[in-house]
Short mmCIF file of C-alpha atoms and ligand atoms in Angstrom, two decimals:
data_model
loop_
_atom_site.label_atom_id
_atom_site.label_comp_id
_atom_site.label_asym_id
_atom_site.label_seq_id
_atom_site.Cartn_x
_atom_site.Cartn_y
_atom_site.Cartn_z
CA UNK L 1 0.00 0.00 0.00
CA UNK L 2 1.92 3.63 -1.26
CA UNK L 3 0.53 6.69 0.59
CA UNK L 4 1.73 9.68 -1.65
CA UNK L 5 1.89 13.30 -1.19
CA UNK L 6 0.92 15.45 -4.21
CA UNK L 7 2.46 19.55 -4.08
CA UNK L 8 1.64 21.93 -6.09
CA UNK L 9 4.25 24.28 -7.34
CA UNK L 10 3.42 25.23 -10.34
CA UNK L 11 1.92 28.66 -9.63
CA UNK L 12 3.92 31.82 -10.38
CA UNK L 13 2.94 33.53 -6.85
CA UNK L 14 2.54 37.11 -8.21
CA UNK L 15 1.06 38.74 -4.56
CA UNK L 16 4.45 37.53 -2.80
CA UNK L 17 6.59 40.57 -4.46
CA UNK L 18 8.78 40.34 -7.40
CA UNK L 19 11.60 38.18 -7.82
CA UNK L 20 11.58 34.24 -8.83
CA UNK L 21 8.19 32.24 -8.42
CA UNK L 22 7.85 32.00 -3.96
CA UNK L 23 8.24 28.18 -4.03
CA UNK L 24 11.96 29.25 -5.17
CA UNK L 25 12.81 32.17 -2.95
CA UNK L 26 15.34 31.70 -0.14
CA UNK L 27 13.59 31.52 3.13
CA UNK L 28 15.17 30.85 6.50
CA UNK L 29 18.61 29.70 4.39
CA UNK L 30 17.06 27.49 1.93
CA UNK L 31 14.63 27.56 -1.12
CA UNK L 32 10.98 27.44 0.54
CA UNK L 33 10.41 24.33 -1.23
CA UNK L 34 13.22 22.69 0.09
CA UNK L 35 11.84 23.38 3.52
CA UNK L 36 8.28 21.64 2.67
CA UNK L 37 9.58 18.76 0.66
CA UNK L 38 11.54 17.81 3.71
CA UNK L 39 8.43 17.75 5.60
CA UNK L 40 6.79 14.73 3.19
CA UNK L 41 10.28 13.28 3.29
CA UNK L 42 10.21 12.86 6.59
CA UNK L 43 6.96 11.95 7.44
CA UNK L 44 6.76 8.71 8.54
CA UNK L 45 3.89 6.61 6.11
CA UNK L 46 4.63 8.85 3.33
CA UNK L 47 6.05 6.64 0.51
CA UNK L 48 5.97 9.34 -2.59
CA UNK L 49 5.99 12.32 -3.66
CA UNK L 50 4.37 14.08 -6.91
CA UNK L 51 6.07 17.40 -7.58
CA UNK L 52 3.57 19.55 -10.13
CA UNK L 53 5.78 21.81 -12.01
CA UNK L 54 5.71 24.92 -14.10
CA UNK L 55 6.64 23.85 -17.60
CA UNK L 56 8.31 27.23 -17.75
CA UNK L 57 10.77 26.01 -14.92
CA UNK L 58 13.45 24.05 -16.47
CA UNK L 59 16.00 24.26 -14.05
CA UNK L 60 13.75 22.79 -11.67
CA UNK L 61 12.69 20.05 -13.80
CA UNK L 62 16.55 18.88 -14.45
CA UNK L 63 16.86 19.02 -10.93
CA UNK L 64 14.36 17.04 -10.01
CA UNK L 65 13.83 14.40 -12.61
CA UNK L 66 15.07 11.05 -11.80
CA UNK L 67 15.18 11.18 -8.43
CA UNK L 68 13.96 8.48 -6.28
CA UNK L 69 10.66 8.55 -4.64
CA UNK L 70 9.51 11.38 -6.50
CA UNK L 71 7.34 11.65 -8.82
CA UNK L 72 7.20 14.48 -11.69
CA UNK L 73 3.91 16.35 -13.44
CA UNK L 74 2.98 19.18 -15.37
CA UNK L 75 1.36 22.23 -13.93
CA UNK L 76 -1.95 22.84 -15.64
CA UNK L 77 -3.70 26.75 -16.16
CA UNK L 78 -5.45 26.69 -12.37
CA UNK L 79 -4.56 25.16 -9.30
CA UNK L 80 -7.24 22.16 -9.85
CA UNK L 81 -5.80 21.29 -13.50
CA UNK L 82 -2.43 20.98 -11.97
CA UNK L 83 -3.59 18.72 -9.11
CA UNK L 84 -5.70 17.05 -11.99
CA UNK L 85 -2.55 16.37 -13.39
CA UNK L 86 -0.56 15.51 -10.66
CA UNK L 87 -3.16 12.95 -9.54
CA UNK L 88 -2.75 10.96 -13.15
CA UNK L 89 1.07 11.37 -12.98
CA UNK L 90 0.37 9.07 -9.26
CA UNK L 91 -1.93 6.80 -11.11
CA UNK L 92 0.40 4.15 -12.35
CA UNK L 93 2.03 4.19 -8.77
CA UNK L 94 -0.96 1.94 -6.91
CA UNK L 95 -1.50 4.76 -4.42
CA UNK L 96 -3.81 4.58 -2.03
CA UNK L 97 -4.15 7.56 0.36
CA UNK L 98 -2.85 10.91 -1.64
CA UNK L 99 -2.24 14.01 0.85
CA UNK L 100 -2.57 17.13 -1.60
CA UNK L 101 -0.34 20.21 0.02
CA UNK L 102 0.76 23.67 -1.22
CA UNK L 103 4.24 24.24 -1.77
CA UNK L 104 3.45 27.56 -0.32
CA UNK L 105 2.83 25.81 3.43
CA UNK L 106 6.76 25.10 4.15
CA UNK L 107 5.72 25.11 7.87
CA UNK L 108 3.49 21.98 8.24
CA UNK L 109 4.27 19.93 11.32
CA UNK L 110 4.95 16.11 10.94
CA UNK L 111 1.85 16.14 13.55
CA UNK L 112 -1.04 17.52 11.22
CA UNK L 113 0.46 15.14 8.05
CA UNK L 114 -0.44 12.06 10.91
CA UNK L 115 -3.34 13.65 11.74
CA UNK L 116 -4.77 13.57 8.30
CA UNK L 117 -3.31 9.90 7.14
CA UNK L 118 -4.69 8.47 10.22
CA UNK L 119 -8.29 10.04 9.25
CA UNK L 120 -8.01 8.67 6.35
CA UNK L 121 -8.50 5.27 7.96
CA UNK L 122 -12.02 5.39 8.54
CA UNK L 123 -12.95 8.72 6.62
CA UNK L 124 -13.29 9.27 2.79
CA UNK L 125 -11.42 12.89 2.82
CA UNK L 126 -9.86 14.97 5.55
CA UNK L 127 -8.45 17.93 5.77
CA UNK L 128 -6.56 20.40 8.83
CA UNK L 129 -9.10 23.15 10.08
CA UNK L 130 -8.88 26.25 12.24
CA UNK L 131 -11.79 27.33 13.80
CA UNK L 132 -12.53 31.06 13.20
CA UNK L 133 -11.70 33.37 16.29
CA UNK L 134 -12.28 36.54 15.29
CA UNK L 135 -15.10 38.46 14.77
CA UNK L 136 -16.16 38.70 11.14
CA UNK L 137 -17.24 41.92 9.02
CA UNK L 138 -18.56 42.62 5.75
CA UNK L 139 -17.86 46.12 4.23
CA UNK L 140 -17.89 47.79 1.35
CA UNK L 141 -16.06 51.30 0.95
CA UNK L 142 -14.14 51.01 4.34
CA UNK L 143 -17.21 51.15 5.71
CA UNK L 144 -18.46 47.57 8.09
CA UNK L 145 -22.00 47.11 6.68
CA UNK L 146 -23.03 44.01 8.79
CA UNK L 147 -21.01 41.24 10.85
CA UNK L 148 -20.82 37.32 9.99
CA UNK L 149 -21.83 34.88 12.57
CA UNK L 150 -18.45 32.40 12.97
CA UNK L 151 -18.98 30.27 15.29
CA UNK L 152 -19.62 27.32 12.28
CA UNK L 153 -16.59 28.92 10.15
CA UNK L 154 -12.96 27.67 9.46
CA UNK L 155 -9.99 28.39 8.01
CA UNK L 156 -8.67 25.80 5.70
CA UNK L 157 -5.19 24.59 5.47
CA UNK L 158 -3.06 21.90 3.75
CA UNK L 159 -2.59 18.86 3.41
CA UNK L 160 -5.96 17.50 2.16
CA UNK L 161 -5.94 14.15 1.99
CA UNK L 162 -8.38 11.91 0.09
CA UNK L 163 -8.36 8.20 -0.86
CA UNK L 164 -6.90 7.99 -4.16
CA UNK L 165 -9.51 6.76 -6.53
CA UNK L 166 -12.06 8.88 -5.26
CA UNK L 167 -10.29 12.14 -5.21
CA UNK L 168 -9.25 11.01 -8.68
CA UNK L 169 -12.58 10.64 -10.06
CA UNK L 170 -13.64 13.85 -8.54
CA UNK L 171 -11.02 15.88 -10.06
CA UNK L 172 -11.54 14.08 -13.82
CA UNK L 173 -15.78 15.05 -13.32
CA UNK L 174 -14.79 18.93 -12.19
CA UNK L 175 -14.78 21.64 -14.47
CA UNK L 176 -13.76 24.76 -13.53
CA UNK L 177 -11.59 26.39 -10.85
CA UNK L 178 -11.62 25.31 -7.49
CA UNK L 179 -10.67 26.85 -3.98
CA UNK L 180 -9.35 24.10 -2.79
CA UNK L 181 -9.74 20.00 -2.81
CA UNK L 182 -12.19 19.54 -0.18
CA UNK L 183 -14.55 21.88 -2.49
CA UNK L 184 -13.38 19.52 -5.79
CA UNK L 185 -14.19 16.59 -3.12
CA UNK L 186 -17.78 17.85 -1.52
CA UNK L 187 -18.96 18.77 -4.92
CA UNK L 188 -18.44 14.96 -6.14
CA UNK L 189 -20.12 14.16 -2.57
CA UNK L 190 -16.77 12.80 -0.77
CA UNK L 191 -17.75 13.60 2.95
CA UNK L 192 -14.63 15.23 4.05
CA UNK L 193 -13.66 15.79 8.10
CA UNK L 194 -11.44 18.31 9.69
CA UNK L 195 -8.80 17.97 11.57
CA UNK L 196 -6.63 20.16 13.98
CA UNK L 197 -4.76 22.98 11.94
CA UNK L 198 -2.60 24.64 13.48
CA UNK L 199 -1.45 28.60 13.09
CA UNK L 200 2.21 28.59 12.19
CA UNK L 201 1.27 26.09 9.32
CA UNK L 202 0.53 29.00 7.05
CA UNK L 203 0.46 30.09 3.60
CA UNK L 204 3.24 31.92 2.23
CA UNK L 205 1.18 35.02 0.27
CA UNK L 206 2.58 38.49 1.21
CA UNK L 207 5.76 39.41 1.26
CA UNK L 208 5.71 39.51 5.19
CA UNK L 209 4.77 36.08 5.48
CA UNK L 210 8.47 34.90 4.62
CA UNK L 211 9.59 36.96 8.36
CA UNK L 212 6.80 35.08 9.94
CA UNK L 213 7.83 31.28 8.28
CA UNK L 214 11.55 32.11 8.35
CA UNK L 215 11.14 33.01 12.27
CA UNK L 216 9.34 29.61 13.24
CA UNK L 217 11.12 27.63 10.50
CA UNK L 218 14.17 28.71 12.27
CA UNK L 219 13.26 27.73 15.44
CA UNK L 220 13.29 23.73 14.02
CA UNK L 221 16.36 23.73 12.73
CA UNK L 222 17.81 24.36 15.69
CA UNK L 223 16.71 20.98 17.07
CA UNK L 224 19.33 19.55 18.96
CA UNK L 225 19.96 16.09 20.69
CA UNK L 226 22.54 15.24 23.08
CA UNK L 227 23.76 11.67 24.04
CA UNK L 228 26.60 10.22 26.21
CA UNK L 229 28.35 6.68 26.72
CA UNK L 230 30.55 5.01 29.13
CA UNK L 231 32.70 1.88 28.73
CA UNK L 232 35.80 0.18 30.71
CA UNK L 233 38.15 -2.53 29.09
CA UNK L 234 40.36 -4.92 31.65
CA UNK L 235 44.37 -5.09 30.50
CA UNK L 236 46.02 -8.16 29.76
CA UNK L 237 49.14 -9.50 28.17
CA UNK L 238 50.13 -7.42 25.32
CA UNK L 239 52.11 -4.92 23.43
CA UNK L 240 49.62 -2.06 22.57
CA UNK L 241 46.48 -0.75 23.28
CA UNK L 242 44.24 0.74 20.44
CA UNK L 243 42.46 3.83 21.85
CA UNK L 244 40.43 6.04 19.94
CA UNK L 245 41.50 5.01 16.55
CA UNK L 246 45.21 5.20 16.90
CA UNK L 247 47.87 2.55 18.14
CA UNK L 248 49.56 3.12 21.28
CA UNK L 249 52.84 0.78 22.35
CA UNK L 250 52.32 -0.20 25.83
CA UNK L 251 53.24 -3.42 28.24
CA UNK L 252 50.08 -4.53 28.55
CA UNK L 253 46.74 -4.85 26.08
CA UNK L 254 43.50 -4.56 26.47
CA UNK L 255 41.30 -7.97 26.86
CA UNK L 256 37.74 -7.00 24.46
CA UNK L 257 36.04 -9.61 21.31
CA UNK L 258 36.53 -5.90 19.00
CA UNK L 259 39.95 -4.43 19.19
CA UNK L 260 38.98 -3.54 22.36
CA UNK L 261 39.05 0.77 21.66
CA UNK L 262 36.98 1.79 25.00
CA UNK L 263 37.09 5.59 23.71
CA UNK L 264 35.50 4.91 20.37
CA UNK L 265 32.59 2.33 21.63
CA UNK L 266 31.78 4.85 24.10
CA UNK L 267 31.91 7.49 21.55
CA UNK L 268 29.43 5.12 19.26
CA UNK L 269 27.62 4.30 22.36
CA UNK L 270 26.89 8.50 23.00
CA UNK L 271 25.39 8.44 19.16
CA UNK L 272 23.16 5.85 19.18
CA UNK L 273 22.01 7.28 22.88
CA UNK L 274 21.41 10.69 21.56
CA UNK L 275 19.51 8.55 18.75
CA UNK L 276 17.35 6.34 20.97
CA UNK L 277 18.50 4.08 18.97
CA UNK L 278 19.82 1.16 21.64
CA UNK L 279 23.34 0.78 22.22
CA UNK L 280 26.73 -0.83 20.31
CA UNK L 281 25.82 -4.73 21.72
CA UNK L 282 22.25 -4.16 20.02
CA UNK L 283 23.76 -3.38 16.82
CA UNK L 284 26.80 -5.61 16.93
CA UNK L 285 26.45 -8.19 19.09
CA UNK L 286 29.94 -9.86 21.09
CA UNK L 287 27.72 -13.31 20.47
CA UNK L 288 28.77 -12.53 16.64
CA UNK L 289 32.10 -14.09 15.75
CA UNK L 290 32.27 -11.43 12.53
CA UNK L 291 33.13 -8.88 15.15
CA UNK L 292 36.12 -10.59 16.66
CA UNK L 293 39.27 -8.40 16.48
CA UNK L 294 36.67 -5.93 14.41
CA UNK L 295 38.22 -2.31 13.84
CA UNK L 296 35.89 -0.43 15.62
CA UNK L 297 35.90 2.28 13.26
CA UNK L 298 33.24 -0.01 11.85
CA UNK L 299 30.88 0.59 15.22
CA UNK L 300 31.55 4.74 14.73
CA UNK L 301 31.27 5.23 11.01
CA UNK L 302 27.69 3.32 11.35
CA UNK L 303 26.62 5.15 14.34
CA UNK L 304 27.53 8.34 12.03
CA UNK L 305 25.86 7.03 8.97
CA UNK L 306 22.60 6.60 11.42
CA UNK L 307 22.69 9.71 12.31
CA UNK L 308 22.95 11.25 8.76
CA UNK L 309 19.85 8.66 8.06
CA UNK L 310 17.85 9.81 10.65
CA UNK L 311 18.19 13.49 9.56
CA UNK L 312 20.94 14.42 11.87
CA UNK L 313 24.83 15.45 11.73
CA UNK L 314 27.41 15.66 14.64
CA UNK L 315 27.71 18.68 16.27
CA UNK L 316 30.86 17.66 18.50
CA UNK L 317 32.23 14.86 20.80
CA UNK L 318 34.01 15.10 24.18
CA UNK L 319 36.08 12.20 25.48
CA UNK L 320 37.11 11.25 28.59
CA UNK L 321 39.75 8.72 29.57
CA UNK L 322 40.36 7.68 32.58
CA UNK L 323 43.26 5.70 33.39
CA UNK L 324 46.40 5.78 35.75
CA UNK L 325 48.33 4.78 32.36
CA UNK L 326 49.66 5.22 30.05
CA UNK L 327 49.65 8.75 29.77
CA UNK L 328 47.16 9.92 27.06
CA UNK L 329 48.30 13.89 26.64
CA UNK L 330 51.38 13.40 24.08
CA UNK L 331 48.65 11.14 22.29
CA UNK L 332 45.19 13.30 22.22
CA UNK L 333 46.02 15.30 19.12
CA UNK L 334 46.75 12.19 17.09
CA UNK L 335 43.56 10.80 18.75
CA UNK L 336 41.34 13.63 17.91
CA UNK L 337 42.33 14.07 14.27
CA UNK L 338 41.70 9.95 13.48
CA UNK L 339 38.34 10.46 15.44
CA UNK L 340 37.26 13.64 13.42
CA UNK L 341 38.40 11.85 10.14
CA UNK L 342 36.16 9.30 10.72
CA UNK L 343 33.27 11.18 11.85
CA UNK L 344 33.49 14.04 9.37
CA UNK L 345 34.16 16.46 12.08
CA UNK L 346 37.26 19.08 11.95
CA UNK L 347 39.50 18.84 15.07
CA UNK L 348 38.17 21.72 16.68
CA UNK L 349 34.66 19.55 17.40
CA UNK L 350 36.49 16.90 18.85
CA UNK L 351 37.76 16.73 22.41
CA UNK L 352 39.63 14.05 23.71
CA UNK L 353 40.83 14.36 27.49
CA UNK L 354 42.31 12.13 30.05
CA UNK L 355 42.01 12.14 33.95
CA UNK L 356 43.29 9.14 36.73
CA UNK L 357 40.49 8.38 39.47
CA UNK L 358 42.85 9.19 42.15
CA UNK L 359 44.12 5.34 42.39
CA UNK L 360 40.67 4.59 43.27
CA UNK L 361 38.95 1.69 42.02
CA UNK L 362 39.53 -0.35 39.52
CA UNK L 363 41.25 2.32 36.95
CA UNK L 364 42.83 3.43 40.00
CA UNK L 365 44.52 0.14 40.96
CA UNK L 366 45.49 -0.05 37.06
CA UNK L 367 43.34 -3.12 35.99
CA UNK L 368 41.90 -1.56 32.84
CA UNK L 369 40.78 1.67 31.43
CA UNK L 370 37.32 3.27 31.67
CA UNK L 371 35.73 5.98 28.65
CA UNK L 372 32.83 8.74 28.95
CA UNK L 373 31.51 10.94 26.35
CA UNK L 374 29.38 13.04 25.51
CA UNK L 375 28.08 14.28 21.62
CA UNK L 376 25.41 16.47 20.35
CA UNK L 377 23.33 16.11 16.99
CA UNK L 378 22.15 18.54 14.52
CA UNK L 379 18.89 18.35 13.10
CA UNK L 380 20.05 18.75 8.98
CA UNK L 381 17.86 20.30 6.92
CA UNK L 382 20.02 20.04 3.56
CA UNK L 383 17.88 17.86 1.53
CA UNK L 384 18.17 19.12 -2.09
CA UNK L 385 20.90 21.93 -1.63
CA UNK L 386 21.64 23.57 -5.04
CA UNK L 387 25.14 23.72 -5.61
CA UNK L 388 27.80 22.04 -7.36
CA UNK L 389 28.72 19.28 -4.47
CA UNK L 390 24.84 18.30 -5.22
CA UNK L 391 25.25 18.06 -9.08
CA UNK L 392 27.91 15.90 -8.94
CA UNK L 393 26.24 13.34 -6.40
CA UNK L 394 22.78 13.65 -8.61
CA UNK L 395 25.19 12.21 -11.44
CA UNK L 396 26.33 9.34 -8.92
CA UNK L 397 23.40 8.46 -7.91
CA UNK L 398 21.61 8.42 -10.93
CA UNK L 399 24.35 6.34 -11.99
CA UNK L 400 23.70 3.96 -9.27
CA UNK L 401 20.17 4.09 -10.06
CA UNK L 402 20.67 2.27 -12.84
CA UNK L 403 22.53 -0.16 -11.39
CA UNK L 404 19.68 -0.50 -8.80
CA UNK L 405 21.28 0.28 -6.25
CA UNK L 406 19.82 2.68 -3.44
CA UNK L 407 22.93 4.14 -1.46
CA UNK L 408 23.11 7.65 -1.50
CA UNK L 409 26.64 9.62 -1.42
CA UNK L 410 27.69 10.60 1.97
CA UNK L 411 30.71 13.51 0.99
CA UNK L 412 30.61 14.61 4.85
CA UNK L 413 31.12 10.86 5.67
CA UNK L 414 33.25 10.46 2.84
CA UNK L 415 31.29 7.28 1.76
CA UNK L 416 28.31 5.79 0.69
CA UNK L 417 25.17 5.44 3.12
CA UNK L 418 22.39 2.93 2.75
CA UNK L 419 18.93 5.11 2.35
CA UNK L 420 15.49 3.94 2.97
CA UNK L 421 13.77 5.17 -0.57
CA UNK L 422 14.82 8.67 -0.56
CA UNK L 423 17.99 10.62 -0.65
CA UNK L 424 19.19 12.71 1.84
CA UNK L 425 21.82 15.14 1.25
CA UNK L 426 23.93 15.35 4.40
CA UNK L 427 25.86 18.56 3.14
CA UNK L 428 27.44 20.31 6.04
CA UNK L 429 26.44 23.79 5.99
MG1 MG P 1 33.54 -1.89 24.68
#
C-alpha cells in the first residue's frame, strides 16, 4: 500500500513581491520548497511524492527528474488542473491515500500530516481546520455594513488528503476552478472531516509572510539532541592498546572480542544514545564471531551514517579517559584528528581528554581503562541543496540508479550510506 503526497508548485505567486516564483525564494537559508519537501520526506507513512511543475521552470525540472521517490507532473492553467494532473502522474504508482499540500505551506508539522493519514483510515477525505476566532465583518467602501456569525466557520489549510480513486474521479468530473480540494471533493459528494490545523502552518502570500515562516522555520532547525556513553576494558598481556582510533605501544593490552578501543565504543555508544537508537551490543552483538578483532571504526562510522539517516549530523564529541596509564596527553592530538576523520568532524569539534580516578577503584589500581563521552546532533535540513557538491552526487546516484542500487553519497562521511527510498543530502552547511 503507497501513501503519496501530491504539491503543487506550479503557480507563479505574483502577490508575494517580485523576484523568482515563492516556491523558489530563499527563506530561512534554503529555497521554501526545500523546507516543505523535507516535511513529506520525513513523514513517517509517506512513501511518494508528486512534484507539479511549471513547464516554464526548467532548471527545476533537471533538478528534479530522476530522483527516487519522486514523482514528476505538469502544472496545468489553475490550481485544480495541476492537481488534476498531478493525480494521473500518481496513477500508475498503486496509491492509495494521496495528501494534496501547497508548496506555499513550508511550515506543516509532521503532527497535522499524521493527523490527516490516520483520518483517512475510517474517513473518505480529511483535511486540517482552524476554527474562526475573530469576529467577522462585511464592508464595502471602508465602511463595516453588517457582521458574519463564525462560530460554524474555518480556516482551511493543507494537506488534504483523500483516498486515491475517489479524489481522482472527482477531479476528472470537475470543471472549472476550485478553492481548494475539499470543495473539488464535496462537490463529487466525498464527505470530508477536519482535523486540527494549526497557526504557524501558514500560507506563504505576502511578502511579510516569509519573516513570519523564516522566524518559526528557524526555530526547528535548531533541534538539537545530546547523548553520552561510558565503557571500561580490563588489561592483559600485550604490546599495545588501540584507543580512539590510533595505536599506542604499551606493556600490557587490552582484553575486548573488538579491538577492544573503550574511547570509540563509548563514543558510538553516545550516538546511538542521543539517537534512541539502543546501544553498540544491540547493533553488533559480542555473540557474533564477525566482530572478533573488528576495527571499531566499523561501530563509529555506522553510528555516524545513522545519524545522517535519521536526519541528523554531529555537532561535537568530548572524550574522557580515565586511566592511571599510560599517559594519554602526548597522544590526544593524534587521537582527535583519526576520530574527526572518521566522523566528518574538523579537530576543533572533537575533544579528547584524560584524567586518573585518584588510584581509586579499579582504573585506580590499574586493571583496565574506563571511557565517557558526551556528543550532540544537529537536526540537517540540507535535503536538495543547489550547488555544485549536489550536481555531482545527482550524477552518482543516478548512476547507481541504474545499477539499482539505493545508497546515497555521503561527501561529509566520505562514503556511501544505505537510504530507505529517498535521498538525503547530508551537506554540512
Ligand atoms: Mg567496549
Amino acid at each position: 500500500m503507497t501513501n503519496a503526497a501530491l504539491i503543487v508548485a506550479a503557480g507563479r505567486g505574483t502577490r508575494a513581491g517580485r523576484g523568482a516564483p515563492k516556491q523558489w525564494r530563499r527563506l530561512a537559508g534554503r529555497r521554501l520548497a526545500d523546507w516543505t519537501l523535507d516535511r513529506f520526506r520525513m513523514a513517517p507513512g509517506i512513501d511518494l511524492i508528486c512534484l507539479v511543475l511549471n513547464p516554464d521552470d526548467a532548471e527545476q525540472w533537471r533538478e528534479f527528474d530522476g530522483l527516487d521517490g519522486l514523482v514528476l507532473a505538469i502544472g496545468g492553467a489553475n490550481r485544480a488542473a495541476s492537481v488534476r494532473s498531478g493525480l494521473q502522474a500518481l496513477q500508475a504508482h498503486g496509491v492509495k491515500k494521496v495528501l494534496i499540500h501547497d508548496m506555499a505551506r513550508p511550515c506543516v508539522s509532521g503532527d497535522i500530516i499524521a493527523e490527516v493519514l490516520t483520518a483517512l483510515d475510517s474517513h473518505p477525505g480529511a483535511a486540517p481546520g482552524l476554527p474562526v476566532t475573530d469576529a467577522l465583518w462585511v464592508g464595502a467602501n471602508a465602511r463595516v455594513t453588517g457582521t458574519q456569525q463564525r462560530s460554524a466557520l474555518y480556516t482551511a489549510q493543507t494537506p488534504q488528503g483523500f483516498q486515491f480513486e475517489q479524489i481522482l474521479g472527482a477531479h476528472l468530473a470537475h470543471t472549472g476552478a476550485a478553492a481548494d480540494d475539499v470543495e473539488v471533493a464535496r462537490t463529487a459528494g466525498i464527505d470530508v472531516t477536519i482535523v486540527p490545523g494549526h497557526p504557524d502552518n501558514l500560507k506563504i502570500t505576502q511578502p511579510e509572510d516569509f519573516d513570519r515562516a523564516s522566524r518559526i522555520l528557524r526555530q526547528d532547525h535548531m533541534h538539537t539532541r545530546i547523548g553520552n556513553g561510558f565503557d571500561a576494558h580490563r588489561f592483559q598481556e600485550g604490546d599495545h592498546i588501540i584507543l580512539c582510533g590510533i595505536s599506542i605501544p604499551h606493556s600490557l593490552g587490552l582484553q575486548g572480542h573488538s579491538d577492544a578501543d573503550v574511547g570509540m565504543h563509548a563514543l558510538t555508544d553516545a550516538i546511538y544514545g542521543a539517537l534512541a537508537r539502543g546501544d553498540i551490543g544491540q547493533h553488533f552483538p559480542p555473540s557474533d564471531p564477525q566482530w572478533k578483532g573488528a576495527d571499531s571504526q566499523i561501530f563509529l562510522r555506522h553510528a555516524v551514517a545513522l545519524a545522517a539517516e535519521m536526519g541528523y549530523r554531529l555537532g561535537n564529541a568530548d572524550c574522557t579517559l580515565i586511566c592511571e596509564f599510560p599517559k594519554i596527553g602526548p597522544h590526544a592530538d593524534r587521537m582527535r584528528t583519526r576520530l574527526a576523520e572518521i566522523m566528518g568532524l574538523d579537530i576543533d569539534q572533537v575533544s579528547v581528554k584524560a584524567t586518573t580516578s585518584e588510584q581509586l577503584g579499579f582504573t585506580g589500581r590499574g586493571e583496565g581503562i574506563a571511557a565517557l563521552t558526551s556528543v550532540t546532533l544537529l537536526r540537517v535540513w540540507s535535503a536538495l541543496q543547489p550547488g555544485l557538491q549536489r550536481s555531482a552526487a545527482l550524477v552518482i546516484c543516478a548512476r547507481l540508479r541504474v545499477l539499482g542500487a539505493r545508497w546515497s553519497p555521503c561527501p561529509w562521511l566520505g562514503c556511501f550510506i544505505p537510504s530507505a527510498g529517498f535521498h538525503y543530502w547530508c551537506w554540512p552547511r
